[in-house]
GROMACS .gro file of C-alpha atoms in nm:
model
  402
    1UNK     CA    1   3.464  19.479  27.737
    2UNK     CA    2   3.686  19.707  27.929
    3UNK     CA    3   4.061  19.688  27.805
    4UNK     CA    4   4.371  19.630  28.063
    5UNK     CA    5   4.562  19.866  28.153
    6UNK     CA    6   4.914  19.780  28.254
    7UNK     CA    7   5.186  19.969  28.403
    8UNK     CA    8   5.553  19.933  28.481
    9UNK     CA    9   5.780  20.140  28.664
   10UNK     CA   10   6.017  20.195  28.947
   11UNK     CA   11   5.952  20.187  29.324
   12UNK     CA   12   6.093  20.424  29.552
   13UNK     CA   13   6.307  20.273  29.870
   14UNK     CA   14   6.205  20.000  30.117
   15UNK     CA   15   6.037  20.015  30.412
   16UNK     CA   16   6.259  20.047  30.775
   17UNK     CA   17   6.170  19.857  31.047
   18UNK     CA   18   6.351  19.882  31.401
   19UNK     CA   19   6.315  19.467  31.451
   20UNK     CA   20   6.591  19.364  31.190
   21UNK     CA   21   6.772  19.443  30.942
   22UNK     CA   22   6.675  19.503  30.562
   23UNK     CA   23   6.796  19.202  30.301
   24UNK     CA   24   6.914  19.403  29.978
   25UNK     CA   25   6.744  19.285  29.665
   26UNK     CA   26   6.945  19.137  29.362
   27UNK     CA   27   6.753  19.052  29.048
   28UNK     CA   28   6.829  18.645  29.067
   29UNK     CA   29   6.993  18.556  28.714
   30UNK     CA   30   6.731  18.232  28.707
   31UNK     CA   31   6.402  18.375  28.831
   32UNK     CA   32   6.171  18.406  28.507
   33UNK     CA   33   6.031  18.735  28.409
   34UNK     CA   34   5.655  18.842  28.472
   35UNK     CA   35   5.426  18.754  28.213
   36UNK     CA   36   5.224  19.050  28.201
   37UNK     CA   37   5.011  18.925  27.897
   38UNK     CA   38   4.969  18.608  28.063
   39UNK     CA   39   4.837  18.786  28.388
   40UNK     CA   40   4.616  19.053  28.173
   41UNK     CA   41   4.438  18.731  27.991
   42UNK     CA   42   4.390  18.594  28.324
   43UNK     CA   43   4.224  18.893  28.477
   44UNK     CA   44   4.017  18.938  28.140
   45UNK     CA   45   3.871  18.583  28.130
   46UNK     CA   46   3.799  18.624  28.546
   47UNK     CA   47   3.583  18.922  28.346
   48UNK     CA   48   3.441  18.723  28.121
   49UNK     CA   49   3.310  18.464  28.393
   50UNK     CA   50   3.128  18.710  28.579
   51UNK     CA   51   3.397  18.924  28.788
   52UNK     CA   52   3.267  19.317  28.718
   53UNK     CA   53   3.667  19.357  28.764
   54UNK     CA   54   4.005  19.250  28.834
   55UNK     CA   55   4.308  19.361  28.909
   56UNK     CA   56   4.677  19.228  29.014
   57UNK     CA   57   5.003  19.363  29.136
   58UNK     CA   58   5.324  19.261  29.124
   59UNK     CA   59   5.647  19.403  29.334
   60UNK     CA   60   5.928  19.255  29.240
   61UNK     CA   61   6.227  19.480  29.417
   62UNK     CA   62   6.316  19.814  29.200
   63UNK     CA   63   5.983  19.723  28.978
   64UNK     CA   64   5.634  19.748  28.987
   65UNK     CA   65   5.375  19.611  28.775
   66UNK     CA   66   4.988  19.674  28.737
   67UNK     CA   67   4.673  19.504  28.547
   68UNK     CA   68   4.350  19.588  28.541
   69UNK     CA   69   4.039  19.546  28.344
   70UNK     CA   70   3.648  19.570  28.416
   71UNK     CA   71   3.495  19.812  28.650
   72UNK     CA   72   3.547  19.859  29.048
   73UNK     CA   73   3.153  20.012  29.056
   74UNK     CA   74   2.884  19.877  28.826
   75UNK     CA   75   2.663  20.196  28.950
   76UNK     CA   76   2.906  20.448  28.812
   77UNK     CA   77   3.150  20.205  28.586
   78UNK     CA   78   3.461  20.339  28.716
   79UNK     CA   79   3.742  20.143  28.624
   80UNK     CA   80   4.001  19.901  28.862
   81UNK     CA   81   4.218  20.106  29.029
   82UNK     CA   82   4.537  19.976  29.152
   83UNK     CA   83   4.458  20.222  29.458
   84UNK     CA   84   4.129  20.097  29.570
   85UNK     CA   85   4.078  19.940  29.900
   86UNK     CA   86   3.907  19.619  29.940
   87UNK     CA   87   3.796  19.336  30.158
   88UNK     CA   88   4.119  19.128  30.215
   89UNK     CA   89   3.875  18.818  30.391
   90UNK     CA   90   4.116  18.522  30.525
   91UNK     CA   91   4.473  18.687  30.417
   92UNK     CA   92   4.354  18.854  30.788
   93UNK     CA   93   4.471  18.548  30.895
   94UNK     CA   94   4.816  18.592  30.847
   95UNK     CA   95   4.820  18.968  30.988
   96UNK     CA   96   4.648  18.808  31.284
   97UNK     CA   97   4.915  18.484  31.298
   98UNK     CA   98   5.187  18.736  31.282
   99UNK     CA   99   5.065  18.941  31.554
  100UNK     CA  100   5.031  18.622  31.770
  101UNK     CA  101   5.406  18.511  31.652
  102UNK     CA  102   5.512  18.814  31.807
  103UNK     CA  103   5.336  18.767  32.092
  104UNK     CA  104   5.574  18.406  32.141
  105UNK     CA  105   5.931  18.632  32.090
  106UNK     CA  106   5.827  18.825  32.334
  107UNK     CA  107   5.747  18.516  32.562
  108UNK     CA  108   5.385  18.610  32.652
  109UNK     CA  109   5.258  18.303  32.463
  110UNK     CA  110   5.403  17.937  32.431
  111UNK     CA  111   5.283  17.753  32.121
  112UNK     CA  112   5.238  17.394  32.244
  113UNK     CA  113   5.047  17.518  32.543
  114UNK     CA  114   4.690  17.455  32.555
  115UNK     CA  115   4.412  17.760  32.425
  116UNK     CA  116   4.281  17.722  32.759
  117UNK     CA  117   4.615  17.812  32.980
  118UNK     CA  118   4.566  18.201  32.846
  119UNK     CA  119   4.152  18.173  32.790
  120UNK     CA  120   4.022  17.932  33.087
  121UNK     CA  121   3.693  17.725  33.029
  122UNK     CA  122   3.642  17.828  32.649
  123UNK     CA  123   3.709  17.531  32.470
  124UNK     CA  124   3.586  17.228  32.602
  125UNK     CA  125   3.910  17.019  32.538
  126UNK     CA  126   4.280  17.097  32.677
  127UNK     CA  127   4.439  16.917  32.417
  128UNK     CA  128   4.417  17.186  32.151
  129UNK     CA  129   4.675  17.393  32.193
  130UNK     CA  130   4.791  17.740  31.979
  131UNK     CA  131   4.966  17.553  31.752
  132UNK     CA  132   4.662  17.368  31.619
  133UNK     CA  133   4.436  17.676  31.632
  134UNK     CA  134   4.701  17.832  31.410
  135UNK     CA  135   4.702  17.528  31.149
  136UNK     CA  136   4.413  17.460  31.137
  137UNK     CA  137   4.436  17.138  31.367
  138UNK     CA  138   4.201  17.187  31.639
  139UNK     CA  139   3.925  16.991  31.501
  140UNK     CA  140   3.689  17.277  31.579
  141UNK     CA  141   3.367  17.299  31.371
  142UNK     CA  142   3.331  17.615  31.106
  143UNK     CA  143   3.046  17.808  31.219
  144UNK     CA  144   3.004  17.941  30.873
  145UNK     CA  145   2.909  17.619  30.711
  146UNK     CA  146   2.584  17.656  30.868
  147UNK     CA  147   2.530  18.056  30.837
  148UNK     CA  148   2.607  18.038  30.498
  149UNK     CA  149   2.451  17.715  30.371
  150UNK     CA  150   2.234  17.965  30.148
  151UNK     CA  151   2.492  18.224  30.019
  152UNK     CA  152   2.267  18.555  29.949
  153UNK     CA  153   2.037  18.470  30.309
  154UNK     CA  154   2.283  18.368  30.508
  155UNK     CA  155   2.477  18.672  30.399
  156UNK     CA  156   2.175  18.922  30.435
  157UNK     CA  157   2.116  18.743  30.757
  158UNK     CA  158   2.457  18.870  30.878
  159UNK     CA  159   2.523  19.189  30.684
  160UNK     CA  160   2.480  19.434  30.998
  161UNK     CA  161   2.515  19.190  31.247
  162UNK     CA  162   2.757  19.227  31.574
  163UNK     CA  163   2.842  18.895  31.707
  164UNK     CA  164   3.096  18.908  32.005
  165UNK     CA  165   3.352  18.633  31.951
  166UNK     CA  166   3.229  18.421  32.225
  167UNK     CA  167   2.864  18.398  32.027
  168UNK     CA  168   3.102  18.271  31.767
  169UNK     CA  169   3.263  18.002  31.921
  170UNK     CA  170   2.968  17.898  32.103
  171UNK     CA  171   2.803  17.850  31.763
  172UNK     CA  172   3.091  17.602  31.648
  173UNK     CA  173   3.041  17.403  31.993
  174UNK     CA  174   2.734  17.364  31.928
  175UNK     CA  175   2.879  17.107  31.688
  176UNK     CA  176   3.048  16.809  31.699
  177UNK     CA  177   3.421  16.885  31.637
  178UNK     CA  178   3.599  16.733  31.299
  179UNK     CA  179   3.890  16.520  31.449
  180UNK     CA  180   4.080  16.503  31.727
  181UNK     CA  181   4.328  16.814  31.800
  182UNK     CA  182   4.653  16.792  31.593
  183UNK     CA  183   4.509  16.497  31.391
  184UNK     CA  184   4.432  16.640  31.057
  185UNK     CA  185   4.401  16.962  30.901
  186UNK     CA  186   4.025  17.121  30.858
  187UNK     CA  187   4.049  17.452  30.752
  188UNK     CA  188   3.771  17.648  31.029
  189UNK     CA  189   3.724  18.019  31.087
  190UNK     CA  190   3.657  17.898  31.446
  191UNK     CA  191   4.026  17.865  31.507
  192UNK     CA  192   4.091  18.204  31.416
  193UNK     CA  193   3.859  18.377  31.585
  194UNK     CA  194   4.007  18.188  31.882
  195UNK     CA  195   4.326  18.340  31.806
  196UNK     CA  196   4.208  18.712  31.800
  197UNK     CA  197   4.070  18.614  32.155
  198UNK     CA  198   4.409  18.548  32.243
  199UNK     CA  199   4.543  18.850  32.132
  200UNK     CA  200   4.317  19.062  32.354
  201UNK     CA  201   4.351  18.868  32.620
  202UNK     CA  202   4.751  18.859  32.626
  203UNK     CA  203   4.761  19.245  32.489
  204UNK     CA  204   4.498  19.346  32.673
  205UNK     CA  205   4.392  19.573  32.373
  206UNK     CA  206   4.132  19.521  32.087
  207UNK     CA  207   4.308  19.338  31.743
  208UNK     CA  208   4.273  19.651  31.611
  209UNK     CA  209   4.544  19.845  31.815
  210UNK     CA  210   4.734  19.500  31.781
  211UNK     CA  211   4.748  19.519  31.398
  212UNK     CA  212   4.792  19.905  31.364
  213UNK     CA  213   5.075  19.891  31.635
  214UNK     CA  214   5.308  19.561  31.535
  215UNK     CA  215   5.180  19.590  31.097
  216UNK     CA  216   5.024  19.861  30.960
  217UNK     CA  217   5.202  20.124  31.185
  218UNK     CA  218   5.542  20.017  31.092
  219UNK     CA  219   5.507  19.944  30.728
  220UNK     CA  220   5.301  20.201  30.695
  221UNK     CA  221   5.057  20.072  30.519
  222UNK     CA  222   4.819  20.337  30.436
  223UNK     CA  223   4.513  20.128  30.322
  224UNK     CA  224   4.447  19.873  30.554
  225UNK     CA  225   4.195  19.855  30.791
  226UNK     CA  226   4.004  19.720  31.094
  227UNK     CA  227   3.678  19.892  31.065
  228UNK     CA  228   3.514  19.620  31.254
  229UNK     CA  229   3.219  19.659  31.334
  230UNK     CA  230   3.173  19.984  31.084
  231UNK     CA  231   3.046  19.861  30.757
  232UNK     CA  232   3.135  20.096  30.495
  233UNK     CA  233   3.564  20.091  30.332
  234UNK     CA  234   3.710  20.397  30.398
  235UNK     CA  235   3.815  20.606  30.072
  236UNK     CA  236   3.832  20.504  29.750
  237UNK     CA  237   3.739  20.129  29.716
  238UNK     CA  238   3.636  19.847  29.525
  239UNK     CA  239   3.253  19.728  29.491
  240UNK     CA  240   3.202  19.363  29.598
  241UNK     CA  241   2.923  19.190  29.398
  242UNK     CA  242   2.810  18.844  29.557
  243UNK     CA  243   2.691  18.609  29.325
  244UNK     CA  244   2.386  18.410  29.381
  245UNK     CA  245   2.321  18.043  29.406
  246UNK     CA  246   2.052  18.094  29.152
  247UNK     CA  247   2.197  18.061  28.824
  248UNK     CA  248   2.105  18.377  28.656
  249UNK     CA  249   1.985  18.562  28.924
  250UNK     CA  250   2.157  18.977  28.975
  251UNK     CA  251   2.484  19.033  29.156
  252UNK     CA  252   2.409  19.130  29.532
  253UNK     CA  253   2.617  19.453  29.591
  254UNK     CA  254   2.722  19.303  29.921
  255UNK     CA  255   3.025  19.609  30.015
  256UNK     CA  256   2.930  19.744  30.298
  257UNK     CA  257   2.908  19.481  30.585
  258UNK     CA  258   3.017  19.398  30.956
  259UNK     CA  259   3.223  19.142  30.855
  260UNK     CA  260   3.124  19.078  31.220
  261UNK     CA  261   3.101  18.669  31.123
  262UNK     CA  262   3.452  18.686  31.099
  263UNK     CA  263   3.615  18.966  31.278
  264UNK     CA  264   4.007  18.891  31.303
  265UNK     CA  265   3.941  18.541  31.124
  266UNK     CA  266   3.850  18.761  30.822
  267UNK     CA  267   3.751  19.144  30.849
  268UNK     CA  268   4.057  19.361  30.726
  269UNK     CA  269   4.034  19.587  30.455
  270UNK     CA  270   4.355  19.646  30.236
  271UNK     CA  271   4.494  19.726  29.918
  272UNK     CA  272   4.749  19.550  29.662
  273UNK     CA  273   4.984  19.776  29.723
  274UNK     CA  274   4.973  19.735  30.095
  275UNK     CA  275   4.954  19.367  30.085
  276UNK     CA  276   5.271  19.326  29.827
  277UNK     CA  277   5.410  19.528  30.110
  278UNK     CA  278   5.328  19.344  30.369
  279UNK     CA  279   5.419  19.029  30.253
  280UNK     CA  280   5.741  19.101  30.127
  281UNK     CA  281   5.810  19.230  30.478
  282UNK     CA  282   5.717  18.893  30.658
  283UNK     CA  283   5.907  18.656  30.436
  284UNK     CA  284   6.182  18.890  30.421
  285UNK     CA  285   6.206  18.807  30.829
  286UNK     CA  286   6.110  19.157  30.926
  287UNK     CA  287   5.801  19.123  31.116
  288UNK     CA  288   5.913  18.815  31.360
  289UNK     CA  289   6.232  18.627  31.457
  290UNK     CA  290   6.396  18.358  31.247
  291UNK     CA  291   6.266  18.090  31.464
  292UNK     CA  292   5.903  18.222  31.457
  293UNK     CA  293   5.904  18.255  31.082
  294UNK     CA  294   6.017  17.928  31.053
  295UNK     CA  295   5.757  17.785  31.293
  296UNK     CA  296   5.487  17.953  31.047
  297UNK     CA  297   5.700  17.737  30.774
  298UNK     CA  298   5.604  17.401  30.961
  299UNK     CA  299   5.397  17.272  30.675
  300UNK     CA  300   5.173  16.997  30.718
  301UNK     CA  301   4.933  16.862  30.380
  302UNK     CA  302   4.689  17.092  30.344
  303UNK     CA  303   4.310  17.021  30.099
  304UNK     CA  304   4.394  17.029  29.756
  305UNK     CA  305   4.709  16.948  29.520
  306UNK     CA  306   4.987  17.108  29.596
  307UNK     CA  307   4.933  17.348  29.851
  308UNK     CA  308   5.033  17.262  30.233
  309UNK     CA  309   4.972  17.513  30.537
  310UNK     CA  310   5.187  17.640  30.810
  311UNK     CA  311   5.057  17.852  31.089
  312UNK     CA  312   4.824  18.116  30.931
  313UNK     CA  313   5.065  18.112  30.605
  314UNK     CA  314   4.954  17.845  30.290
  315UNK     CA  315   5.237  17.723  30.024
  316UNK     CA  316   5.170  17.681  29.676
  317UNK     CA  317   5.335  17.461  29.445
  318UNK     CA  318   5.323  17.593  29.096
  319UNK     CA  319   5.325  17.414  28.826
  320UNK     CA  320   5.649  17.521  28.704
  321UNK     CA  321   5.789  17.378  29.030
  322UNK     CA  322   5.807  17.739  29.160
  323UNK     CA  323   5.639  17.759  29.559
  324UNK     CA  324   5.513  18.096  29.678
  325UNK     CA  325   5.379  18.194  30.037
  326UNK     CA  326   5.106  18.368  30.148
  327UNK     CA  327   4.689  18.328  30.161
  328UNK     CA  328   4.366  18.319  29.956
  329UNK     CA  329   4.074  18.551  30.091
  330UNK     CA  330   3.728  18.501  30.019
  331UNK     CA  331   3.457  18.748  30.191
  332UNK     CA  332   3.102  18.806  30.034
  333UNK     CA  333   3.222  19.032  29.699
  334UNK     CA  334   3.560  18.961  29.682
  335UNK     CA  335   3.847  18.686  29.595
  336UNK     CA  336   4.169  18.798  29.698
  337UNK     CA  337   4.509  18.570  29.624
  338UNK     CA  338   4.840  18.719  29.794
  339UNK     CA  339   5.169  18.505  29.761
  340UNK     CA  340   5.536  18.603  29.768
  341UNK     CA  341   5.864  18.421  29.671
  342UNK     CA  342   6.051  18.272  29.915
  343UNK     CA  343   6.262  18.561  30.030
  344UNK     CA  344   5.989  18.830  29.983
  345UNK     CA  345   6.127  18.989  29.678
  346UNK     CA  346   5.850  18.902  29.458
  347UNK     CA  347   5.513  18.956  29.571
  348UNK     CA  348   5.191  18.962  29.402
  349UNK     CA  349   4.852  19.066  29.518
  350UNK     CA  350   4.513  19.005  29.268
  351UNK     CA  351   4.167  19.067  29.376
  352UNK     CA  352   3.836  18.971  29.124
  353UNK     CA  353   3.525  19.128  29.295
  354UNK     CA  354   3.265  18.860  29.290
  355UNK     CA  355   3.296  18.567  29.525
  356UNK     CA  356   3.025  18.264  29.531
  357UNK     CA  357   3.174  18.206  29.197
  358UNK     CA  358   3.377  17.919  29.196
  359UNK     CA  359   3.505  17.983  28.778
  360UNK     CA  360   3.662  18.292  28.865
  361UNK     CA  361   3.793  18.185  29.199
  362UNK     CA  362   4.001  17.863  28.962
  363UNK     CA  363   4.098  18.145  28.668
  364UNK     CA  364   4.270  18.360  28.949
  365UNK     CA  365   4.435  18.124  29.063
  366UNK     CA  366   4.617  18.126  28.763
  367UNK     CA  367   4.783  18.519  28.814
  368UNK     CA  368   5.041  18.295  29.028
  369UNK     CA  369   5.203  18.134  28.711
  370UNK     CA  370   5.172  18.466  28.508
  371UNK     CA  371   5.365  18.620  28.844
  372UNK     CA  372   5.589  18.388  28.941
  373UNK     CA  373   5.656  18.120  28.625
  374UNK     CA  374   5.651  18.344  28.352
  375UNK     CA  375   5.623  18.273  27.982
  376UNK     CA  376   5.938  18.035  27.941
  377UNK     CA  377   5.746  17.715  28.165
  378UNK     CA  378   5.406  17.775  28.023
  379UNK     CA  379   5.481  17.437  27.865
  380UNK     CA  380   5.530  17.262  28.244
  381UNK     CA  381   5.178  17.287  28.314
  382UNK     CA  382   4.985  16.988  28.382
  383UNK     CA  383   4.774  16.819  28.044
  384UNK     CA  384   4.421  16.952  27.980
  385UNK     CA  385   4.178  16.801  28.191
  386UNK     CA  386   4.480  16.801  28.522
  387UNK     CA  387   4.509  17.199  28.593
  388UNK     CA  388   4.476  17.179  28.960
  389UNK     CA  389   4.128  17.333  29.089
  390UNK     CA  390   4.067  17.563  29.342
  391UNK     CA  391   3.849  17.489  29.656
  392UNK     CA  392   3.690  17.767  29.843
  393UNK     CA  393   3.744  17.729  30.167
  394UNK     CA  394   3.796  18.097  30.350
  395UNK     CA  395   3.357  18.084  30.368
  396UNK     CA  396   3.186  17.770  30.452
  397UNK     CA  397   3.499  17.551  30.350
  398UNK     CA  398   3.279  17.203  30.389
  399UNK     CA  399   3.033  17.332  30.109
  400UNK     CA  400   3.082  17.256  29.766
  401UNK     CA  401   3.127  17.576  29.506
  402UNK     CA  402   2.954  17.543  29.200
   0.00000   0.00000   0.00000
């Protein structure tokens, strides 16, 4: 078995951003310190479950700190690399929900107003309205549940695919819908491919330009990507290795894609570093106003225990009673899990890359507590046999894992 590797050091100075002003960090007296053996047992039983590797990242304001163990390539066996790029899946989602926020501040979108005000004729009931795209509300069916029924075919089926976002929600209309819009919440990649239709439509440019204009551009995040519809990660990069329905059956080195199936619901490419970065900058209220980062705070129950979702953001409950902010990812290869503190100071970003794997996906899970609850409330977690478990929902969210 590979050994971890961990490193801590110091950061050099934040980010600037012209839309507001830069909170200072101060080290809060209470806040528990990272358990970085915790987090490197974590990452080395994701290992011994089937990840190839792992990896996790933690900012937390003048500090730094790294884990990684197993390999990034089984071909070569080069190890984790805290600087590899990888497949980011449904985190897109809050890049793409920020993007849209923006869109409200500067009045060229209304929340409560129906989809079909800014996209006439495309959904076939005026009811749903941003808002419940954005949650997760619209009661519009998940496409994926059908093209990925059978993980490895319905991936290969896919792979170099180029679906225009139409022939997406077309194929999600072609089924009943779920509930009635703003009635429950049923997590859908349909909504979110909606709202990337929005974005070109309003912008008048491809999601693309969006992100790298209002994101990447000003936080200057060097590793993320929209490649769509390329298939290959630019630079140095993780492997993804799908895992089969079949127990026993080889990893499927399933890296190079379209991502096309999802496109803005699913198809950036980023780093940890980047998405630390990133999500330290939107809690810390410097990618939207106030009032549209508190709209993306609107929480409403969400599947599974203690978790809720806002508008393209999810909240965890922890179980030392800590909540973070942020997304899980899941695209064929990869699990990502990105969540910040409250006020963006502490950020973590941890990546295993195997997906279809619904062990690993539960043992990653736990880099949250290692992160954010530290060694002192190990003793707060829930009895063996109630340690919540994670459901995969980023991919085919109405079919069961495992």
């Amino acid at each position: 078995m590979t050994s971890a590797r961990v490193v801590v050091g110091a950061v050099a100075g934040a980010v600037l951003l012209p839309l507001l002003a830069v909170p200072a960090h101060a080290d809060s007296p209470t806040a528990p310190a990272v358990d970085l053996a915790g987090l490197r047992g974590v990452l080395r039983s994701a290992q011994a479950q089937g990840a190839p590797g792992s990896m996790a990242r933690i900012d937390d304001g003048g500090r730094v700190y790294r884990a990684a163990v197993g390999v990034a390539d089984r071909g070569s066996e080069r190890a984790m690399n805290d600087a590899d790029r990888f497949r980011i899946g449904s985190v897109t989602k809050t890049f793409t929900a920020v993007v849209l926020l923006q869109l409200v501040d500067e009045k060229k979108l209304q929340l409560d107003a129906p989809v079909n005000r800014y996209l006439p004729g495309l959904l076939p009931d005026d009811r749903i309205t941003v808002r419940h795209v954005l949650g997760h509300r619209s009661g519009l069916y998940d496409y994926t549940n059908d093209m990925f029924a059978q993980t490895v075919p319905g991936f290969e089926a896919v792979r170099k695919k180029v679906f225009t976002p139409q022939e997406l929600v077309k194929r999600s209309l072609a089924r009943p819908r779920t509930n009635a819009p703003g009635a429950v919440y049923a997590y859908s990649n349909t909504n979110f491919v909606v709202a990337g239709m929005l974005i070109e439509k309003l912008t008048g440019n491809p999601v693309r330009t969006e992100y790298e204009n209002r994101i990447i551009g000003p936080l200057e995040l060097r590793d993320t990507f929209y490649v769509h519809p390329g298939m290959k990660i630019p630079g140095p990069h993780v492997r993804g290795y799908l895992t089969p329905d079949q127990a026993g059956a080889p990893l499927v080195d399933a890296t190079e894609q379209t991502v096309s199936w999802a496109q803005s619901a699913g198809a950036l490419i980023s780093s940890t570093r980047d998405l630390t970065t990133f999500l330290s900058a939107l809690l810390g209220g410097r990618l939207t106003s106030a009032a549209q980062l508190a709209q993306m705070e609107r929480w409403m129950p969400s599947s599974g225990s203690g978790q809720a979702y806002g508008l393209g953001l999810r909240r965890r409950d922890l179980s030392c009673g800590v909540s973070v902010y942020g997304h899980t990812g899941a695209v064929q290869g990869f699990y990502t899990y990105a969540f910040a503190s409250k006020d963006g100071m502490r950020a973590l970003a941890a990546v295993a890359n195997t997906s279809n794997n619904g062990t690993v996906l539960n043992t990653m899970l736990r880099t949250l507590d290692s992160a954010f609850c530290g060694k002192a409330t190990k003793a707060t977690k829930p009895p063996r046999g109630k340690a919540p478990v994670e459901r995969h929902e980023d991919m085919a969210p109405a079919l069961t894992l495992d």
